[in-house]
């Protein structure tokens, strides 16, 4: 069975913004899933998430 996909980039500013937001959400979910799988305590995981948020905000 062959599956064919056709992707189109949004052409409007609103569409581009929506795609950027969706992309960021998917990326964040992936990061959180990876952190969740780490073999460390919940407190350490929370500290890691806090550090990521701090660095992200500092870079803005």
PDB file of C-alpha atoms in Angstrom:
ATOM      1  CA  UNK A   1       0.000   0.000   0.000  1.00  0.00           C
ATOM      2  CA  UNK A   2       1.331   3.403  -0.932  1.00  0.00           C
ATOM      3  CA  UNK A   3       0.526   6.476   1.126  1.00  0.00           C
ATOM      4  CA  UNK A   4       0.957   9.869  -0.427  1.00  0.00           C
ATOM      5  CA  UNK A   5       1.051  13.065   1.595  1.00  0.00           C
ATOM      6  CA  UNK A   6       0.911  16.582   0.307  1.00  0.00           C
ATOM      7  CA  UNK A   7       1.856  19.310   2.719  1.00  0.00           C
ATOM      8  CA  UNK A   8       1.253  22.966   2.129  1.00  0.00           C
ATOM      9  CA  UNK A   9       2.752  25.819   4.048  1.00  0.00           C
ATOM     10  CA  UNK A  10       0.249  28.389   5.222  1.00  0.00           C
ATOM     11  CA  UNK A  11       0.211  31.527   3.128  1.00  0.00           C
ATOM     12  CA  UNK A  12      -1.387  33.973   5.552  1.00  0.00           C
ATOM     13  CA  UNK A  13       0.287  35.559   8.563  1.00  0.00           C
ATOM     14  CA  UNK A  14      -2.371  34.068  10.820  1.00  0.00           C
ATOM     15  CA  UNK A  15      -1.804  30.624   9.344  1.00  0.00           C
ATOM     16  CA  UNK A  16       1.961  30.915   9.765  1.00  0.00           C
ATOM     17  CA  UNK A  17       1.491  32.015  13.374  1.00  0.00           C
ATOM     18  CA  UNK A  18      -0.866  29.103  14.078  1.00  0.00           C
ATOM     19  CA  UNK A  19       1.641  26.664  12.573  1.00  0.00           C
ATOM     20  CA  UNK A  20       4.473  28.141  14.647  1.00  0.00           C
ATOM     21  CA  UNK A  21       2.407  27.797  17.822  1.00  0.00           C
ATOM     22  CA  UNK A  22       1.435  24.211  17.013  1.00  0.00           C
ATOM     23  CA  UNK A  23       5.044  23.354  16.249  1.00  0.00           C
ATOM     24  CA  UNK A  24       6.147  24.812  19.595  1.00  0.00           C
ATOM     25  CA  UNK A  25       3.479  22.820  21.434  1.00  0.00           C
ATOM     26  CA  UNK A  26       4.522  19.554  19.782  1.00  0.00           C
ATOM     27  CA  UNK A  27       8.178  20.259  20.553  1.00  0.00           C
ATOM     28  CA  UNK A  28       7.382  21.070  24.202  1.00  0.00           C
ATOM     29  CA  UNK A  29       5.380  17.848  24.562  1.00  0.00           C
ATOM     30  CA  UNK A  30       8.328  15.874  23.226  1.00  0.00           C
ATOM     31  CA  UNK A  31      10.717  17.554  25.645  1.00  0.00           C
ATOM     32  CA  UNK A  32       8.391  16.853  28.581  1.00  0.00           C
ATOM     33  CA  UNK A  33       8.056  13.207  27.544  1.00  0.00           C
ATOM     34  CA  UNK A  34      11.835  12.856  27.448  1.00  0.00           C
ATOM     35  CA  UNK A  35      12.158  14.466  30.874  1.00  0.00           C
ATOM     36  CA  UNK A  36       9.450  12.166  32.233  1.00  0.00           C
ATOM     37  CA  UNK A  37      11.498   9.139  31.125  1.00  0.00           C
ATOM     38  CA  UNK A  38      14.645  10.261  32.959  1.00  0.00           C
ATOM     39  CA  UNK A  39      15.712   7.996  35.817  1.00  0.00           C
ATOM     40  CA  UNK A  40      15.621  10.680  38.505  1.00  0.00           C
ATOM     41  CA  UNK A  41      13.262  11.981  41.151  1.00  0.00           C
ATOM     42  CA  UNK A  42      10.216  14.091  40.471  1.00  0.00           C
ATOM     43  CA  UNK A  43      11.904  16.979  42.291  1.00  0.00           C
ATOM     44  CA  UNK A  44      14.904  16.744  39.951  1.00  0.00           C
ATOM     45  CA  UNK A  45      12.631  16.653  36.923  1.00  0.00           C
ATOM     46  CA  UNK A  46      10.772  19.741  38.189  1.00  0.00           C
ATOM     47  CA  UNK A  47      14.086  21.529  38.727  1.00  0.00           C
ATOM     48  CA  UNK A  48      15.090  20.691  35.157  1.00  0.00           C
ATOM     49  CA  UNK A  49      11.803  22.031  33.756  1.00  0.00           C
ATOM     50  CA  UNK A  50      12.181  25.184  35.872  1.00  0.00           C
ATOM     51  CA  UNK A  51      15.729  25.676  34.571  1.00  0.00           C
ATOM     52  CA  UNK A  52      14.567  25.243  30.966  1.00  0.00           C
ATOM     53  CA  UNK A  53      11.796  27.799  31.472  1.00  0.00           C
ATOM     54  CA  UNK A  54      14.215  30.232  33.119  1.00  0.00           C
ATOM     55  CA  UNK A  55      16.734  29.936  30.285  1.00  0.00           C
ATOM     56  CA  UNK A  56      14.014  30.245  27.661  1.00  0.00           C
ATOM     57  CA  UNK A  57      12.626  33.425  29.219  1.00  0.00           C
ATOM     58  CA  UNK A  58      16.132  34.846  29.655  1.00  0.00           C
ATOM     59  CA  UNK A  59      16.758  34.380  25.927  1.00  0.00           C
ATOM     60  CA  UNK A  60      13.695  36.382  24.887  1.00  0.00           C
TER      61      UNK A  60
END
